[in-house]
Short mmCIF file of C-alpha atoms in Angstrom, two decimals:
data_model
loop_
_atom_site.label_atom_id
_atom_site.label_comp_id
_atom_site.label_asym_id
_atom_site.label_seq_id
_atom_site.Cartn_x
_atom_site.Cartn_y
_atom_site.Cartn_z
CA MET A 245 -3.31 21.51 -23.83
CA PHE A 246 -7.12 22.61 -23.96
CA SER A 247 -9.30 24.96 -25.92
CA ILE A 248 -12.57 26.90 -25.63
CA GLU A 249 -14.61 25.42 -28.38
CA GLU A 250 -17.51 27.92 -28.21
CA GLN A 251 -18.64 30.59 -25.81
CA VAL A 252 -22.59 31.54 -25.71
CA ALA A 253 -24.87 33.91 -24.01
CA ASP A 254 -22.08 36.59 -23.96
CA GLY A 255 -19.39 33.98 -22.69
CA VAL A 256 -21.63 32.84 -19.83
CA ILE A 257 -21.38 29.47 -20.89
CA GLN A 258 -18.11 27.86 -22.20
CA TYR A 259 -17.48 24.22 -24.04
CA ARG A 260 -14.04 23.32 -23.18
CA LEU A 261 -11.89 20.29 -24.88
CA GLU A 262 -8.91 18.80 -23.44
CA HIS A 263 -6.64 18.38 -26.61
CA LEU A 264 -4.76 15.10 -25.24
CA THR A 265 -7.93 13.02 -24.27
CA GLY A 266 -10.88 14.56 -26.25
CA LEU A 267 -12.68 15.02 -22.48
CA ARG A 268 -15.11 17.90 -22.66
CA CYS A 269 -17.09 19.88 -20.27
CA THR A 270 -19.55 22.67 -20.13
CA ILE A 271 -18.87 25.70 -17.85
CA SER A 272 -21.97 27.76 -16.79
CA PRO A 273 -20.90 30.08 -13.85
CA ALA A 274 -24.46 31.82 -13.86
CA ARG A 275 -25.80 28.65 -12.26
CA LEU A 276 -24.33 29.20 -8.94
CA LYS A 277 -27.15 31.94 -8.54
CA ARG A 278 -29.34 28.70 -7.65
CA ARG A 279 -27.42 28.58 -4.40
CA LEU A 280 -27.99 24.89 -4.20
CA ASN A 281 -25.44 24.24 -1.85
CA GLY A 282 -25.89 25.47 2.00
CA ARG A 283 -22.62 25.62 3.80
CA GLY A 284 -23.48 22.55 6.14
CA ALA A 285 -22.65 24.13 9.23
CA GLY A 286 -24.05 22.09 12.26
CA PHE A 287 -24.57 19.08 10.27
CA THR A 288 -23.86 15.94 12.27
CA LEU A 289 -23.11 12.16 11.61
CA PRO A 290 -24.35 10.00 14.56
CA PRO A 291 -22.00 7.14 15.25
CA THR A 292 -24.52 5.13 16.26
CA GLY A 293 -23.95 1.45 14.63
CA CYS A 294 -20.97 2.78 12.82
CA PRO A 295 -18.56 -0.30 12.03
CA PHE A 296 -15.50 1.78 11.75
CA CYS A 297 -15.62 3.33 15.49
CA PRO A 298 -12.86 1.77 17.68
CA ASP A 299 -15.58 -0.41 19.84
CA ALA A 300 -16.80 -2.14 16.78
CA LEU A 301 -14.20 -2.07 14.13
CA GLU A 302 -12.48 -5.46 15.11
CA SER A 303 -15.69 -7.27 15.17
CA MET A 304 -17.46 -5.87 12.37
CA THR A 305 -14.82 -5.55 9.70
CA PRO A 306 -12.69 -8.52 8.01
CA ALA A 307 -9.29 -9.43 8.21
CA PHE A 308 -6.64 -10.02 5.67
CA ALA A 309 -6.02 -14.07 4.73
CA ASP A 310 -3.52 -14.12 7.71
CA GLY A 311 -5.85 -12.90 10.15
CA THR A 312 -4.36 -9.55 10.47
CA ARG A 313 -5.29 -5.72 9.80
CA ILE A 314 -2.80 -3.10 8.69
CA HIS A 315 -1.98 -0.51 11.56
CA VAL A 316 -0.13 2.71 10.77
CA GLY A 317 -0.82 5.39 13.50
CA GLU A 318 -4.52 5.73 13.99
CA SER A 319 -5.19 4.22 10.72
CA VAL A 320 -6.31 0.57 10.24
CA THR A 321 -6.58 -1.13 6.84
CA PHE A 322 -8.57 -4.08 5.79
CA PRO A 323 -10.21 -5.74 2.79
CA ASN A 324 -13.39 -4.42 1.48
CA LEU A 325 -16.48 -6.58 2.27
CA TYR A 326 -18.05 -5.79 -1.10
CA PRO A 327 -15.26 -5.43 -3.15
CA TYR A 328 -15.43 -4.17 -7.16
CA ALA A 329 -11.67 -4.83 -7.96
CA PRO A 330 -9.45 -7.85 -7.75
CA ARG A 331 -7.63 -6.24 -4.71
CA HIS A 332 -10.08 -3.68 -2.97
CA THR A 333 -9.06 -2.47 0.50
CA VAL A 334 -10.38 0.13 3.21
CA THR A 335 -8.37 2.29 5.35
CA VAL A 336 -10.24 4.01 8.33
CA ILE A 337 -8.40 7.19 8.59
CA THR A 338 -8.98 8.05 12.31
CA THR A 339 -10.46 6.98 15.53
CA ALA A 340 -12.96 9.77 15.51
CA HIS A 341 -16.11 9.63 13.88
CA GLU A 342 -16.41 13.20 13.01
CA VAL A 343 -13.33 15.25 12.13
CA GLY A 344 -13.23 19.03 12.18
CA THR A 345 -9.77 19.59 10.82
CA PHE A 346 -7.50 16.38 9.70
CA ARG A 347 -4.08 16.46 10.78
CA GLN A 348 -1.37 15.97 8.08
CA GLN A 349 0.17 13.03 10.05
CA GLN A 350 -3.32 11.29 9.98
CA LEU A 351 -3.47 11.39 6.03
CA VAL A 352 0.16 10.54 5.95
CA ASP A 353 -0.38 7.46 7.91
CA ALA A 354 -3.76 6.54 6.08
CA PHE A 355 -1.82 6.69 2.82
CA ALA A 356 0.85 4.57 4.08
CA GLY A 357 -1.36 1.72 4.88
CA GLN A 358 -3.22 2.03 1.46
CA VAL A 359 0.23 1.79 0.00
CA GLN A 360 1.05 -1.37 1.90
CA SER A 361 -2.22 -3.26 1.21
CA LEU A 362 -1.87 -2.64 -2.51
CA HIS A 363 1.92 -3.41 -2.69
CA GLY A 364 2.82 -6.39 -4.86
CA HIS A 365 -0.61 -6.85 -6.43
CA GLN A 366 -0.53 -6.86 -10.40
CA GLY A 367 -2.44 -4.12 -12.23
CA TYR A 368 -3.47 -0.27 -12.16
CA PRO A 369 -3.48 0.93 -8.45
CA SER A 370 -5.66 3.97 -7.16
CA ILE A 371 -6.43 5.46 -3.92
CA ASN A 372 -9.79 7.16 -3.32
CA TRP A 373 -11.94 9.10 -0.93
CA ASN A 374 -15.40 9.72 -0.78
CA TYR A 375 -16.05 12.40 2.24
CA LEU A 376 -19.52 12.48 3.55
CA PRO A 377 -22.75 10.91 2.12
CA SER A 378 -23.37 13.66 -0.43
CA ALA A 379 -19.97 12.60 -2.13
CA GLY A 380 -21.06 8.86 -2.10
CA ALA A 381 -19.63 7.81 1.36
CA SER A 382 -21.90 4.70 2.50
CA ILE A 383 -20.07 5.01 5.96
CA ALA A 384 -19.55 8.51 7.29
CA HIS A 385 -16.53 7.75 9.23
CA PRO A 386 -13.60 8.98 7.24
CA HIS A 387 -12.09 6.30 5.27
CA LEU A 388 -9.92 5.70 2.10
CA GLN A 389 -10.51 2.96 -0.47
CA GLY A 390 -7.62 1.48 -2.51
CA MET A 391 -7.89 -0.65 -5.70
CA VAL A 392 -5.84 -2.64 -8.10
CA GLU A 393 -7.55 -3.13 -11.43
CA ARG A 394 -6.72 -5.27 -13.97
CA ARG A 395 -7.33 -2.64 -16.70
CA ALA A 396 -6.74 0.87 -16.24
CA PRO A 397 -9.58 3.01 -15.18
CA SER A 398 -11.23 4.64 -18.22
CA LEU A 399 -9.76 8.07 -17.30
CA VAL A 400 -6.42 6.70 -16.80
CA GLU A 401 -6.55 4.58 -19.91
CA ARG A 402 -7.22 7.58 -22.09
CA TYR A 403 -4.17 9.45 -20.64
CA LEU A 404 -1.73 6.33 -20.96
CA ASP A 405 -2.74 5.97 -24.60
CA ALA A 406 -2.52 9.42 -25.67
CA GLY A 407 0.20 10.29 -23.41
CA GLU A 408 2.36 7.68 -24.98
CA ARG A 409 1.71 8.92 -28.68
CA TYR A 410 2.36 12.58 -27.25
CA ARG A 411 6.02 11.46 -25.97
CA ASP A 412 6.46 9.71 -29.22
CA ARG A 413 5.90 12.90 -31.30
CA HIS A 414 7.32 15.68 -29.05
CA GLN A 415 10.16 13.74 -27.41
CA ARG A 416 8.72 14.83 -24.06
CA THR A 417 6.20 13.55 -21.96
CA TYR A 418 2.71 15.38 -21.92
CA TRP A 419 3.01 15.76 -18.07
CA GLU A 420 6.39 17.72 -18.16
CA VAL A 421 4.76 20.29 -20.44
CA LEU A 422 1.50 20.38 -18.50
CA ARG A 423 3.52 21.13 -15.27
CA GLU A 424 5.26 24.18 -16.79
CA ARG A 425 2.50 25.55 -18.44
CA GLU A 426 0.18 25.02 -15.23
CA ARG A 427 2.85 26.91 -13.00
CA SER A 428 2.62 29.99 -15.11
CA SER A 429 -1.47 29.83 -15.66
CA ASP A 430 -4.13 31.62 -13.62
CA ARG A 431 -5.16 28.01 -12.71
CA TYR A 432 -2.05 27.31 -10.42
CA LEU A 433 -2.73 26.87 -6.89
CA PHE A 434 0.74 26.15 -5.24
CA GLY A 435 3.46 23.56 -5.14
CA ASP A 436 6.60 22.84 -6.97
CA GLU A 437 7.89 19.09 -6.68
CA ILE A 438 3.88 18.35 -6.43
CA VAL A 439 2.31 20.88 -8.80
CA TRP A 440 -1.42 21.87 -7.60
CA THR A 441 -3.76 23.36 -10.32
CA ALA A 442 -7.33 23.87 -11.00
CA HIS A 443 -7.62 21.53 -14.04
CA ALA A 444 -8.59 23.53 -17.09
CA VAL A 445 -11.21 21.19 -18.34
CA PRO A 446 -12.72 19.92 -14.77
CA LEU A 447 -14.67 16.59 -14.61
CA GLY A 448 -16.24 17.70 -11.40
CA GLU A 449 -17.03 21.10 -9.47
CA GLN A 450 -13.86 22.77 -8.61
CA GLU A 451 -11.55 19.96 -9.56
CA VAL A 452 -8.04 20.63 -8.47
CA ARG A 453 -5.19 18.14 -9.72
CA ALA A 454 -1.83 17.29 -8.08
CA LEU A 455 0.92 16.57 -10.82
CA LEU A 456 3.27 14.12 -9.39
CA PRO A 457 6.80 13.55 -10.59
CA ILE A 458 6.33 9.66 -10.29
CA ALA A 459 4.38 6.98 -12.23
CA THR A 460 3.89 4.10 -9.87
CA ILE A 461 2.48 3.66 -6.24
CA ASP A 462 6.03 1.87 -5.17
CA ASP A 463 7.60 5.43 -5.66
CA LEU A 464 5.05 7.35 -3.69
CA GLY A 465 6.67 7.07 -0.20
CA PRO A 466 8.92 10.08 -0.40
CA TYR A 467 6.05 12.28 -1.29
CA LEU A 468 3.40 11.35 1.28
CA ASP A 469 3.96 14.34 3.41
CA LEU A 470 3.79 16.83 0.63
CA LEU A 471 0.68 14.90 -0.89
CA ALA A 472 -0.87 14.99 2.67
CA ALA A 473 -0.06 18.67 3.11
CA GLY A 474 -1.49 19.86 -0.36
CA MET A 475 -4.63 17.66 0.21
CA LEU A 476 -5.24 19.74 3.39
CA ARG A 477 -4.92 23.00 1.60
CA VAL A 478 -7.43 21.91 -0.75
CA ILE A 479 -9.79 20.92 1.68
CA SER A 480 -9.21 24.16 3.65
CA LEU A 481 -9.99 25.94 0.12
CA TYR A 482 -13.41 24.17 -0.24
CA LYS A 483 -14.24 24.94 3.31
CA GLU A 484 -13.53 28.52 2.48
CA LEU A 485 -15.91 28.37 -0.49
CA GLY A 486 -18.50 26.70 1.70
CA THR A 487 -18.20 23.13 0.85
CA LEU A 488 -17.55 20.42 3.14
CA ALA A 489 -18.01 17.04 0.87
CA PHE A 490 -15.40 16.08 -1.76
CA ASN A 491 -14.20 13.25 -3.85
CA ALA A 492 -10.44 12.15 -4.51
CA SER A 493 -8.63 9.79 -6.37
CA LEU A 494 -4.85 9.23 -6.87
CA PHE A 495 -4.06 7.38 -9.82
CA PHE A 496 -0.87 5.13 -10.88
CA ASP A 497 0.44 3.49 -13.74
CA ARG A 498 1.22 -0.30 -13.28
CA GLY A 499 5.06 -1.04 -12.58
CA GLY A 500 7.20 -2.81 -15.28
CA ARG A 501 6.84 -0.18 -18.29
CA ASP A 502 7.65 3.52 -18.82
CA ARG A 503 4.81 4.76 -20.69
CA GLY A 504 5.51 8.67 -20.03
CA PHE A 505 2.75 8.79 -17.47
CA SER A 506 2.91 10.59 -14.29
CA ALA A 507 0.58 9.88 -11.27
CA PHE A 508 -1.98 12.50 -10.55
CA CYS A 509 -4.37 13.22 -7.77
CA SER A 510 -7.80 14.66 -8.85
CA MET A 511 -10.16 16.39 -6.02
CA ILE A 512 -13.65 17.41 -6.67
CA ALA A 513 -16.04 19.46 -4.37
CA ARG A 514 -19.25 17.82 -3.87
CA ILE A 515 -22.67 19.36 -2.53
CA ASN A 516 -22.85 19.37 0.90
CA PRO A 517 -25.09 16.63 3.04
CA ASN A 518 -28.60 18.05 3.01
CA ILE A 519 -32.34 17.05 4.18
CA HIS A 520 -33.68 17.82 0.35
CA SER A 521 -31.30 14.83 -0.77
CA ALA A 522 -30.37 17.05 -3.51
CA SER A 523 -27.57 16.17 -5.99
CA ASP A 524 -24.72 18.09 -7.64
CA THR A 525 -24.89 15.38 -10.73
CA ALA A 526 -27.64 14.88 -12.99
CA PHE A 527 -28.23 13.27 -16.65
CA MET A 528 -25.73 15.41 -18.47
CA GLU A 529 -22.95 13.84 -16.16
CA ARG A 530 -24.23 10.29 -15.58
CA LEU A 531 -25.63 9.93 -18.91
CA HIS A 532 -24.27 12.39 -21.43
CA LEU A 533 -20.61 11.86 -19.68
CA ASN A 534 -20.48 15.55 -20.11
CA PRO A 535 -19.84 17.53 -16.78
CA VAL A 536 -21.43 21.08 -16.24
CA ILE A 537 -19.21 22.82 -13.84
CA LEU A 538 -20.05 26.01 -12.18
CA THR A 539 -16.72 27.60 -11.33
CA LEU A 540 -14.15 28.55 -13.87
CA PRO A 541 -10.56 27.11 -13.25
CA GLU A 542 -8.98 30.27 -13.60
CA ASP A 543 -11.14 32.09 -11.02
CA LEU A 544 -10.52 29.11 -8.59
CA GLY A 545 -6.78 29.46 -8.98
CA ARG A 546 -6.86 33.29 -8.64
CA TYR A 547 -8.91 32.96 -5.47
CA ALA A 548 -6.53 30.30 -3.93
CA ARG A 549 -3.63 32.30 -4.37
CA GLN A 550 -5.33 35.68 -3.04
CA ILE A 551 -6.24 33.85 0.12
CA ARG A 552 -2.97 32.03 0.47
CA VAL A 553 -4.52 28.48 1.12
#
């Protein structure tokens, strides 16, 4: 499924290639010694002027065309004021501006609101989460963003096209084989119906992938509890490793055609909010499109199983 193309400096630097898509990354564990990422304990995000807090939400956020918003448990879903997809919605996860530990039901309800808001719109859906400003959240209050795009995101497009060729060649889907191999690898974290694994060729620091046994968003309902529980375990793992901020994206195929695709959720750890405005991405990631990763996926998998996250 992947190969280590080259190791230099006594194996300290690895160049990895994902065979199916051609995606590459550089892994440099020695860079951990720079200790750029403080643990972030005590960092506060004042709620002053927050449009997602309960006293402001109804007056400061838009409603759907029929004048309504979607309410599921604590969560509230509405259109994005500044969309970058034909369908782009926001789900405020909790009434609380800051959350120490999310409850499983809070995530289940928020994802259910997202599914409802994207249902029936033609295209490629995704549900996304930027948690904390250092992960790109322009509003700190915890929220999800859902999109339906006419063209598949670049990452999904690679998997769709190459995955279809793989199935034609091998009479099995890439995702079936991947789930089997990852369960027996050092990268495996946990899970059976949804397999959670440290991705072999990570696109971000400590990337964890959840491999779902479905393809489209309309089939997500029965797996919401498992998905939410797994995400909480990964968030707990990140906290154990000292990181609070993260990004998550859950990708689906469009309905109407079986291309041998499986939905997957990608989560990556991000640098904690900090007064120096230091970032964990630079020219390599943004311009070379070649992520530089600090943590070996196999080390992350072994650590997660050791602490039984």
